[in-house]
Amino acid sequence: MSTDPKPAARRADKILAEEFFLARSKILDLAATLDRLERGQGSVDELQQRLLLQQGMEILLDDQSDKARRVQLLMSRPYDPDWRKNYGLH
Amino acid sequence: MDYIDPHIHMVSRTTDDYETLARMGCIAMSEPAFWAGFDRGSVESFRDYFRQLTEFEPKRAAQFGIQHYTWLCINAKEAENVSLSREVIAMIPEFLSASNVLGIGEIGLNKNTKNESTIFLEHVDLAVRYGQQILIHTPHLEDKYQGTKMIVDMLVHDTRVDRSRVLVDHVEEHTIQEVLDQGFWAGMTLYPVTKCTPARAADMIERFGPERLMANSAGDWGPSKPTAIPDLIMELKRRGHSRQLIRKIVCENPCEFFSQSKNFKAPSALS
């Protein structure tokens, strides 16, 4: 068990002030990527990677917390607790 | 600030990088055995590689006052070749008495296959039989969650494994909790493109606290940055975190973990 205290949380308004331009830049990068996909030849709308991007953006916009972990899980292969049995490992 | 990089592949780095790291405050490092950028063809290739890790790299590091330690194994990518892996595992004990060897690593999974799992278990058995610490590689990107869960499953099923002597590296937001909850040490690998940024590593330190947590740069064949730990130090300072907290992450924790190996000598700056 942890014996070291977690660092105290910083003020949210200070974090926003410090990180607004970085976050703005990342949103613009994402927006430009989506524009690029739209200008590209053919459609990717049904491709799994495009759907994952869409679902990832929906996580960013929902009202739940723990967004980084949830995006990571969205982009992850599932874990099968019976994997050892399936592999014949004991 | 002085720091220790617990996971950096210096064989893929120039001597200039050693000098830069020394100037940035690196006083010690540990280099796990890994992939050469191509699959090696024979056990003799690994014997030469282990000589490089135990003889040449410590001398190169020492020119700049850096202590160099290492870990030995056949990495997960090449573990798909089971017969070669078994030859390498049988040869590793020849090098365990070298003065800079801390244990077995970086063992783990890459694509989470049966062969990789088989060789992982045989590496763990080797480590246990020889009383060695273990350094773990967890897979990247979409394979990380599944592979980390498989690795933890294998480790907790082996009651001989002392979890306080195991470092699970490349943890991210979706794997760190389980690794720490199970009593292992956790390493966050800082990378400019994939893996974890210094900002996200700082977030994990804020969420989970500094106990049994460290950071590394990997410094491998990919577009990695060997000075990533100073970047993390800067990020933590920018956020107003104490020198004591930062020092625990980048210096005291690696020192405490490595000190469980008889070959580790704490840098004089820390003693």
PDB file of N, CA and C in Angstrom, chain B residues 143-227:
ATOM      1  N   ASP B 143      -2.291  -3.830 -28.445  1.00  0.00           N
ATOM      2  CA  ASP B 143      -1.954  -5.087 -27.758  1.00  0.00           C
ATOM      3  C   ASP B 143      -1.629  -4.898 -26.277  1.00  0.00           C
ATOM      4  N   LYS B 144      -1.481  -3.645 -25.847  1.00  0.00           N
ATOM      5  CA  LYS B 144      -0.966  -3.408 -24.492  1.00  0.00           C
ATOM      6  C   LYS B 144      -1.905  -3.921 -23.396  1.00  0.00           C
ATOM      7  N   TYR B 145      -3.173  -3.579 -23.490  1.00  0.00           N
ATOM      8  CA  TYR B 145      -4.103  -3.946 -22.416  1.00  0.00           C
ATOM      9  C   TYR B 145      -4.170  -5.471 -22.269  1.00  0.00           C
ATOM     10  N   GLN B 146      -4.408  -6.153 -23.379  1.00  0.00           N
ATOM     11  CA  GLN B 146      -4.509  -7.611 -23.350  1.00  0.00           C
ATOM     12  C   GLN B 146      -3.199  -8.233 -22.861  1.00  0.00           C
ATOM     13  N   GLY B 147      -2.077  -7.757 -23.409  1.00  0.00           N
ATOM     14  CA  GLY B 147      -0.781  -8.339 -23.060  1.00  0.00           C
ATOM     15  C   GLY B 147      -0.392  -8.089 -21.621  1.00  0.00           C
ATOM     16  N   THR B 148      -0.690  -6.905 -21.126  1.00  0.00           N
ATOM     17  CA  THR B 148      -0.353  -6.612 -19.722  1.00  0.00           C
ATOM     18  C   THR B 148      -1.162  -7.503 -18.790  1.00  0.00           C
ATOM     19  N   LYS B 149      -2.437  -7.688 -19.111  1.00  0.00           N
ATOM     20  CA  LYS B 149      -3.272  -8.570 -18.281  1.00  0.00           C
ATOM     21  C   LYS B 149      -2.747 -10.009 -18.308  1.00  0.00           C
ATOM     22  N   MET B 150      -2.305 -10.455 -19.492  1.00  0.00           N
ATOM     23  CA  MET B 150      -1.756 -11.821 -19.592  1.00  0.00           C
ATOM     24  C   MET B 150      -0.478 -11.945 -18.759  1.00  0.00           C
ATOM     25  N   ILE B 151       0.386 -10.934 -18.843  1.00  0.00           N
ATOM     26  CA  ILE B 151       1.644 -10.964 -18.088  1.00  0.00           C
ATOM     27  C   ILE B 151       1.370 -11.000 -16.582  1.00  0.00           C
ATOM     28  N   VAL B 152       0.484 -10.121 -16.130  1.00  0.00           N
ATOM     29  CA  VAL B 152       0.155 -10.097 -14.699  1.00  0.00           C
ATOM     30  C   VAL B 152      -0.429 -11.443 -14.281  1.00  0.00           C
ATOM     31  N   ASP B 153      -1.272 -12.010 -15.130  1.00  0.00           N
ATOM     32  CA  ASP B 153      -1.874 -13.309 -14.841  1.00  0.00           C
ATOM     33  C   ASP B 153      -0.787 -14.378 -14.659  1.00  0.00           C
ATOM     34  N   MET B 154       0.201 -14.378 -15.560  1.00  0.00           N
ATOM     35  CA  MET B 154       1.272 -15.387 -15.459  1.00  0.00           C
ATOM     36  C   MET B 154       2.104 -15.174 -14.193  1.00  0.00           C
ATOM     37  N   LEU B 155       2.372 -13.930 -13.875  1.00  0.00           N
ATOM     38  CA  LEU B 155       3.220 -13.654 -12.711  1.00  0.00           C
ATOM     39  C   LEU B 155       2.525 -13.998 -11.394  1.00  0.00           C
ATOM     40  N   VAL B 156       1.239 -13.661 -11.283  1.00  0.00           N
ATOM     41  CA  VAL B 156       0.564 -13.922 -10.010  1.00  0.00           C
ATOM     42  C   VAL B 156       0.264 -15.411  -9.822  1.00  0.00           C
ATOM     43  N   HIS B 157       0.235 -16.148 -10.930  1.00  0.00           N
ATOM     44  CA  HIS B 157       0.025 -17.594 -10.807  1.00  0.00           C
ATOM     45  C   HIS B 157       1.269 -18.319 -10.319  1.00  0.00           C
ATOM     46  N   ASP B 158       2.439 -17.689 -10.464  1.00  0.00           N
ATOM     47  CA  ASP B 158       3.683 -18.307 -10.017  1.00  0.00           C
ATOM     48  C   ASP B 158       3.986 -17.796  -8.606  1.00  0.00           C
ATOM     49  N   THR B 159       3.676 -18.599  -7.625  1.00  0.00           N
ATOM     50  CA  THR B 159       3.797 -18.142  -6.233  1.00  0.00           C
ATOM     51  C   THR B 159       5.243 -17.950  -5.808  1.00  0.00           C
ATOM     52  N   ARG B 160       6.187 -18.386  -6.646  1.00  0.00           N
ATOM     53  CA  ARG B 160       7.595 -18.190  -6.301  1.00  0.00           C
ATOM     54  C   ARG B 160       8.047 -16.753  -6.567  1.00  0.00           C
ATOM     55  N   VAL B 161       7.269 -16.017  -7.387  1.00  0.00           N
ATOM     56  CA  VAL B 161       7.693 -14.674  -7.806  1.00  0.00           C
ATOM     57  C   VAL B 161       7.474 -13.662  -6.679  1.00  0.00           C
ATOM     58  N   ASP B 162       8.540 -12.956  -6.334  1.00  0.00           N
ATOM     59  CA  ASP B 162       8.459 -11.865  -5.357  1.00  0.00           C
ATOM     60  C   ASP B 162       8.109 -10.596  -6.139  1.00  0.00           C
ATOM     61  N   ARG B 163       6.883 -10.139  -5.983  1.00  0.00           N
ATOM     62  CA  ARG B 163       6.397  -9.028  -6.815  1.00  0.00           C
ATOM     63  C   ARG B 163       7.179  -7.738  -6.579  1.00  0.00           C
ATOM     64  N   SER B 164       7.761  -7.584  -5.407  1.00  0.00           N
ATOM     65  CA  SER B 164       8.525  -6.360  -5.126  1.00  0.00           C
ATOM     66  C   SER B 164       9.844  -6.335  -5.891  1.00  0.00           C
ATOM     67  N   ARG B 165      10.177  -7.452  -6.546  1.00  0.00           N
ATOM     68  CA  ARG B 165      11.420  -7.512  -7.337  1.00  0.00           C
ATOM     69  C   ARG B 165      11.128  -7.537  -8.840  1.00  0.00           C
ATOM     70  N   VAL B 166       9.904  -7.118  -9.205  1.00  0.00           N
ATOM     71  CA  VAL B 166       9.500  -7.112 -10.614  1.00  0.00           C
ATOM     72  C   VAL B 166       9.094  -5.693 -11.022  1.00  0.00           C
ATOM     73  N   LEU B 167       9.683  -5.209 -12.115  1.00  0.00           N
ATOM     74  CA  LEU B 167       9.323  -3.908 -12.673  1.00  0.00           C
ATOM     75  C   LEU B 167       8.575  -4.131 -13.989  1.00  0.00           C
ATOM     76  N   VAL B 168       7.338  -3.649 -14.058  1.00  0.00           N
ATOM     77  CA  VAL B 168       6.531  -3.768 -15.277  1.00  0.00           C
ATOM     78  C   VAL B 168       6.580  -2.423 -16.010  1.00  0.00           C
ATOM     79  N   ASP B 169       7.212  -2.445 -17.181  1.00  0.00           N
ATOM     80  CA  ASP B 169       7.439  -1.181 -17.891  1.00  0.00           C
ATOM     81  C   ASP B 169       6.382  -0.902 -18.963  1.00  0.00           C
ATOM     82  N   HIS B 170       6.442   0.333 -19.436  1.00  0.00           N
ATOM     83  CA  HIS B 170       5.543   0.852 -20.479  1.00  0.00           C
ATOM     84  C   HIS B 170       4.081   0.881 -20.001  1.00  0.00           C
ATOM     85  N   VAL B 171       3.855   1.127 -18.715  1.00  0.00           N
ATOM     86  CA  VAL B 171       2.458   1.244 -18.271  1.00  0.00           C
ATOM     87  C   VAL B 171       1.861   2.540 -18.811  1.00  0.00           C
ATOM     88  N   GLU B 172       0.575   2.505 -19.056  1.00  0.00           N
ATOM     89  CA  GLU B 172      -0.165   3.703 -19.475  1.00  0.00           C
ATOM     90  C   GLU B 172      -1.458   3.780 -18.658  1.00  0.00           C
ATOM     91  N   GLU B 173      -2.328   4.693 -19.043  1.00  0.00           N
ATOM     92  CA  GLU B 173      -3.511   4.994 -18.223  1.00  0.00           C
ATOM     93  C   GLU B 173      -4.384   3.768 -17.957  1.00  0.00           C
ATOM     94  N   HIS B 174      -4.437   2.837 -18.897  1.00  0.00           N
ATOM     95  CA  HIS B 174      -5.346   1.694 -18.761  1.00  0.00           C
ATOM     96  C   HIS B 174      -4.665   0.460 -18.159  1.00  0.00           C
ATOM     97  N   THR B 175      -3.380   0.543 -17.826  1.00  0.00           N
ATOM     98  CA  THR B 175      -2.695  -0.630 -17.265  1.00  0.00           C
ATOM     99  C   THR B 175      -2.020  -0.352 -15.920  1.00  0.00           C
ATOM    100  N   ILE B 176      -1.798   0.908 -15.597  1.00  0.00           N
ATOM    101  CA  ILE B 176      -0.998   1.237 -14.411  1.00  0.00           C
ATOM    102  C   ILE B 176      -1.669   0.756 -13.116  1.00  0.00           C
ATOM    103  N   GLN B 177      -2.984   0.926 -13.035  1.00  0.00           N
ATOM    104  CA  GLN B 177      -3.687   0.609 -11.787  1.00  0.00           C
ATOM    105  C   GLN B 177      -3.492  -0.857 -11.391  1.00  0.00           C
ATOM    106  N   GLU B 178      -3.702  -1.755 -12.344  1.00  0.00           N
ATOM    107  CA  GLU B 178      -3.606  -3.185 -12.029  1.00  0.00           C
ATOM    108  C   GLU B 178      -2.177  -3.566 -11.636  1.00  0.00           C
ATOM    109  N   VAL B 179      -1.204  -3.016 -12.342  1.00  0.00           N
ATOM    110  CA  VAL B 179       0.199  -3.332 -12.043  1.00  0.00           C
ATOM    111  C   VAL B 179       0.542  -2.921 -10.603  1.00  0.00           C
ATOM    112  N   LEU B 180       0.147  -1.713 -10.229  1.00  0.00           N
ATOM    113  CA  LEU B 180       0.448  -1.238  -8.870  1.00  0.00           C
ATOM    114  C   LEU B 180      -0.376  -1.995  -7.829  1.00  0.00           C
ATOM    115  N   ASP B 181      -1.645  -2.226  -8.127  1.00  0.00           N
ATOM    116  CA  ASP B 181      -2.511  -2.930  -7.171  1.00  0.00           C
ATOM    117  C   ASP B 181      -2.006  -4.342  -6.877  1.00  0.00           C
ATOM    118  N   GLN B 182      -1.358  -4.952  -7.866  1.00  0.00           N
ATOM    119  CA  GLN B 182      -0.848  -6.322  -7.670  1.00  0.00           C
ATOM    120  C   GLN B 182       0.509  -6.344  -6.970  1.00  0.00           C
ATOM    121  N   GLY B 183       1.026  -5.166  -6.640  1.00  0.00           N
ATOM    122  CA  GLY B 183       2.259  -5.118  -5.849  1.00  0.00           C
ATOM    123  C   GLY B 183       3.546  -5.039  -6.647  1.00  0.00           C
ATOM    124  N   PHE B 184       3.448  -4.848  -7.970  1.00  0.00           N
ATOM    125  CA  PHE B 184       4.649  -4.708  -8.799  1.00  0.00           C
ATOM    126  C   PHE B 184       5.093  -3.246  -8.835  1.00  0.00           C
ATOM    127  N   TRP B 185       6.339  -3.035  -9.254  1.00  0.00           N
ATOM    128  CA  TRP B 185       6.786  -1.690  -9.599  1.00  0.00           C
ATOM    129  C   TRP B 185       6.296  -1.395 -11.015  1.00  0.00           C
ATOM    130  N   ALA B 186       6.122  -0.103 -11.315  1.00  0.00           N
ATOM    131  CA  ALA B 186       5.634   0.286 -12.637  1.00  0.00           C
ATOM    132  C   ALA B 186       6.536   1.348 -13.241  1.00  0.00           C
ATOM    133  N   GLY B 187       6.800   1.195 -14.542  1.00  0.00           N
ATOM    134  CA  GLY B 187       7.613   2.184 -15.255  1.00  0.00           C
ATOM    135  C   GLY B 187       6.817   2.816 -16.389  1.00  0.00           C
ATOM    136  N   MET B 188       6.891   4.137 -16.459  1.00  0.00           N
ATOM    137  CA  MET B 188       6.226   4.862 -17.557  1.00  0.00           C
ATOM    138  C   MET B 188       7.291   5.218 -18.586  1.00  0.00           C
ATOM    139  N   THR B 189       7.074   4.794 -19.832  1.00  0.00           N
ATOM    140  CA  THR B 189       8.055   5.049 -20.882  1.00  0.00           C
ATOM    141  C   THR B 189       7.651   6.282 -21.670  1.00  0.00           C
ATOM    142  N   LEU B 190       8.544   7.267 -21.666  1.00  0.00           N
ATOM    143  CA  LEU B 190       8.258   8.555 -22.298  1.00  0.00           C
ATOM    144  C   LEU B 190       8.704   8.509 -23.755  1.00  0.00           C
ATOM    145  N   TYR B 191       7.789   8.860 -24.639  1.00  0.00           N
ATOM    146  CA  TYR B 191       8.038   8.699 -26.067  1.00  0.00           C
ATOM    147  C   TYR B 191       7.381   9.854 -26.808  1.00  0.00           C
ATOM    148  N   PRO B 192       8.036  10.357 -27.832  1.00  0.00           N
ATOM    149  CA  PRO B 192       7.444  11.513 -28.512  1.00  0.00           C
ATOM    150  C   PRO B 192       6.203  11.198 -29.341  1.00  0.00           C
ATOM    151  N   VAL B 193       6.060   9.959 -29.824  1.00  0.00           N
ATOM    152  CA  VAL B 193       4.940   9.677 -30.727  1.00  0.00           C
ATOM    153  C   VAL B 193       3.942   8.710 -30.084  1.00  0.00           C
ATOM    154  N   THR B 194       4.355   7.459 -29.877  1.00  0.00           N
ATOM    155  CA  THR B 194       3.464   6.510 -29.219  1.00  0.00           C
ATOM    156  C   THR B 194       3.838   6.469 -27.733  1.00  0.00           C
ATOM    157  N   LYS B 195       3.371   5.478 -27.024  1.00  0.00           N
ATOM    158  CA  LYS B 195       3.613   5.349 -25.581  1.00  0.00           C
ATOM    159  C   LYS B 195       3.111   6.605 -24.849  1.00  0.00           C
ATOM    160  N   CYS B 196       3.922   7.193 -23.980  1.00  0.00           N
ATOM    161  CA  CYS B 196       3.404   8.177 -23.042  1.00  0.00           C
ATOM    162  C   CYS B 196       4.204   9.479 -23.116  1.00  0.00           C
ATOM    163  N   THR B 197       3.525  10.603 -23.119  1.00  0.00           N
ATOM    164  CA  THR B 197       4.222  11.890 -23.116  1.00  0.00           C
ATOM    165  C   THR B 197       4.596  12.278 -21.687  1.00  0.00           C
ATOM    166  N   PRO B 198       5.540  13.193 -21.515  1.00  0.00           N
ATOM    167  CA  PRO B 198       5.839  13.671 -20.158  1.00  0.00           C
ATOM    168  C   PRO B 198       4.601  14.227 -19.440  1.00  0.00           C
ATOM    169  N   ALA B 199       3.731  14.911 -20.171  1.00  0.00           N
ATOM    170  CA  ALA B 199       2.531  15.475 -19.531  1.00  0.00           C
ATOM    171  C   ALA B 199       1.621  14.374 -19.012  1.00  0.00           C
ATOM    172  N   ARG B 200       1.441  13.322 -19.801  1.00  0.00           N
ATOM    173  CA  ARG B 200       0.571  12.224 -19.349  1.00  0.00           C
ATOM    174  C   ARG B 200       1.229  11.440 -18.213  1.00  0.00           C
ATOM    175  N   ALA B 201       2.542  11.339 -18.239  1.00  0.00           N
ATOM    176  CA  ALA B 201       3.239  10.690 -17.113  1.00  0.00           C
ATOM    177  C   ALA B 201       3.038  11.510 -15.837  1.00  0.00           C
ATOM    178  N   ALA B 202       3.131  12.816 -15.965  1.00  0.00           N
ATOM    179  CA  ALA B 202       2.900  13.679 -14.792  1.00  0.00           C
ATOM    180  C   ALA B 202       1.472  13.506 -14.280  1.00  0.00           C
ATOM    181  N   ASP B 203       0.527  13.360 -15.202  1.00  0.00           N
ATOM    182  CA  ASP B 203      -0.870  13.109 -14.788  1.00  0.00           C
ATOM    183  C   ASP B 203      -0.968  11.820 -13.968  1.00  0.00           C
ATOM    184  N   MET B 204      -0.268  10.768 -14.424  1.00  0.00           N
ATOM    185  CA  MET B 204      -0.349   9.489 -13.702  1.00  0.00           C
ATOM    186  C   MET B 204       0.297   9.600 -12.321  1.00  0.00           C
ATOM    187  N   ILE B 205       1.381  10.361 -12.221  1.00  0.00           N
ATOM    188  CA  ILE B 205       2.003  10.580 -10.909  1.00  0.00           C
ATOM    189  C   ILE B 205       1.009  11.294  -9.994  1.00  0.00           C
ATOM    190  N   GLU B 206       0.312  12.279 -10.541  1.00  0.00           N
ATOM    191  CA  GLU B 206      -0.672  13.020  -9.730  1.00  0.00           C
ATOM    192  C   GLU B 206      -1.832  12.115  -9.306  1.00  0.00           C
ATOM    193  N   ARG B 207      -2.237  11.206 -10.175  1.00  0.00           N
ATOM    194  CA  ARG B 207      -3.389  10.347  -9.857  1.00  0.00           C
ATOM    195  C   ARG B 207      -3.024   9.201  -8.930  1.00  0.00           C
ATOM    196  N   PHE B 208      -1.868   8.603  -9.143  1.00  0.00           N
ATOM    197  CA  PHE B 208      -1.541   7.366  -8.423  1.00  0.00           C
ATOM    198  C   PHE B 208      -0.495   7.556  -7.334  1.00  0.00           C
ATOM    199  N   GLY B 209       0.124   8.727  -7.270  1.00  0.00           N
ATOM    200  CA  GLY B 209       1.162   8.959  -6.277  1.00  0.00           C
ATOM    201  C   GLY B 209       2.487   8.363  -6.726  1.00  0.00           C
ATOM    202  N   PRO B 210       3.560   8.664  -5.997  1.00  0.00           N
ATOM    203  CA  PRO B 210       4.897   8.281  -6.465  1.00  0.00           C
ATOM    204  C   PRO B 210       5.373   6.908  -6.003  1.00  0.00           C
ATOM    205  N   GLU B 211       4.584   6.210  -5.194  1.00  0.00           N
ATOM    206  CA  GLU B 211       5.067   4.941  -4.644  1.00  0.00           C
ATOM    207  C   GLU B 211       5.191   3.869  -5.720  1.00  0.00           C
ATOM    208  N   ARG B 212       6.356   3.220  -5.803  1.00  0.00           N
ATOM    209  CA  ARG B 212       6.657   2.138  -6.771  1.00  0.00           C
ATOM    210  C   ARG B 212       6.460   2.572  -8.223  1.00  0.00           C
ATOM    211  N   LEU B 213       6.689   3.847  -8.495  1.00  0.00           N
ATOM    212  CA  LEU B 213       6.507   4.362  -9.850  1.00  0.00           C
ATOM    213  C   LEU B 213       7.791   5.040 -10.317  1.00  0.00           C
ATOM    214  N   MET B 214       8.187   4.776 -11.554  1.00  0.00           N
ATOM    215  CA  MET B 214       9.351   5.454 -12.118  1.00  0.00           C
ATOM    216  C   MET B 214       9.106   5.768 -13.593  1.00  0.00           C
ATOM    217  N   ALA B 215      10.053   6.483 -14.185  1.00  0.00           N
ATOM    218  CA  ALA B 215       9.919   6.893 -15.588  1.00  0.00           C
ATOM    219  C   ALA B 215      11.208   6.581 -16.323  1.00  0.00           C
ATOM    220  N   ASN B 216      11.068   6.293 -17.627  1.00  0.00           N
ATOM    221  CA  ASN B 216      12.250   6.001 -18.427  1.00  0.00           C
ATOM    222  C   ASN B 216      12.079   6.570 -19.824  1.00  0.00           C
ATOM    223  N   SER B 217      13.170   6.522 -20.593  1.00  0.00           N
ATOM    224  CA  SER B 217      13.134   7.134 -21.927  1.00  0.00           C
ATOM    225  C   SER B 217      13.108   6.114 -23.065  1.00  0.00           C
ATOM    226  N   ALA B 218      13.397   4.861 -22.787  1.00  0.00           N
ATOM    227  CA  ALA B 218      13.512   3.794 -23.805  1.00  0.00           C
ATOM    228  C   ALA B 218      14.717   4.028 -24.725  1.00  0.00           C
ATOM    229  N   GLY B 219      14.768   5.158 -25.358  1.00  0.00           N
ATOM    230  CA  GLY B 219      15.912   5.473 -26.211  1.00  0.00           C
ATOM    231  C   GLY B 219      16.219   4.364 -27.197  1.00  0.00           C
ATOM    232  N   ASP B 220      15.207   3.932 -27.927  1.00  0.00           N
ATOM    233  CA  ASP B 220      15.416   2.747 -28.770  1.00  0.00           C
ATOM    234  C   ASP B 220      15.532   3.107 -30.249  1.00  0.00           C
ATOM    235  N   TRP B 221      15.201   2.161 -31.134  1.00  0.00           N
ATOM    236  CA  TRP B 221      15.357   2.390 -32.578  1.00  0.00           C
ATOM    237  C   TRP B 221      14.320   3.336 -33.137  1.00  0.00           C
ATOM    238  N   GLY B 222      13.212   3.472 -32.456  1.00  0.00           N
ATOM    239  CA  GLY B 222      12.144   4.345 -32.943  1.00  0.00           C
ATOM    240  C   GLY B 222      12.486   5.815 -32.703  1.00  0.00           C
ATOM    241  N   PRO B 223      11.551   6.707 -33.019  1.00  0.00           N
ATOM    242  CA  PRO B 223      11.793   8.141 -32.806  1.00  0.00           C
ATOM    243  C   PRO B 223      11.679   8.498 -31.326  1.00  0.00           C
ATOM    244  N   SER B 224      12.567   7.928 -30.522  1.00  0.00           N
ATOM    245  CA  SER B 224      12.528   8.173 -29.080  1.00  0.00           C
ATOM    246  C   SER B 224      13.523   9.267 -28.713  1.00  0.00           C
ATOM    247  N   LYS B 225      13.393   9.770 -27.497  1.00  0.00           N
ATOM    248  CA  LYS B 225      14.223  10.894 -27.067  1.00  0.00           C
ATOM    249  C   LYS B 225      14.973  10.496 -25.801  1.00  0.00           C
ATOM    250  N   PRO B 226      16.283  10.314 -25.875  1.00  0.00           N
ATOM    251  CA  PRO B 226      17.006   9.837 -24.695  1.00  0.00           C
ATOM    252  C   PRO B 226      16.982  10.810 -23.517  1.00  0.00           C
ATOM    253  N   THR B 227      16.684  12.089 -23.791  1.00  0.00           N
ATOM    254  CA  THR B 227      16.617  13.064 -22.694  1.00  0.00           C
ATOM    255  C   THR B 227      15.172  13.290 -22.237  1.00  0.00           C
TER     256      THR B 227
END
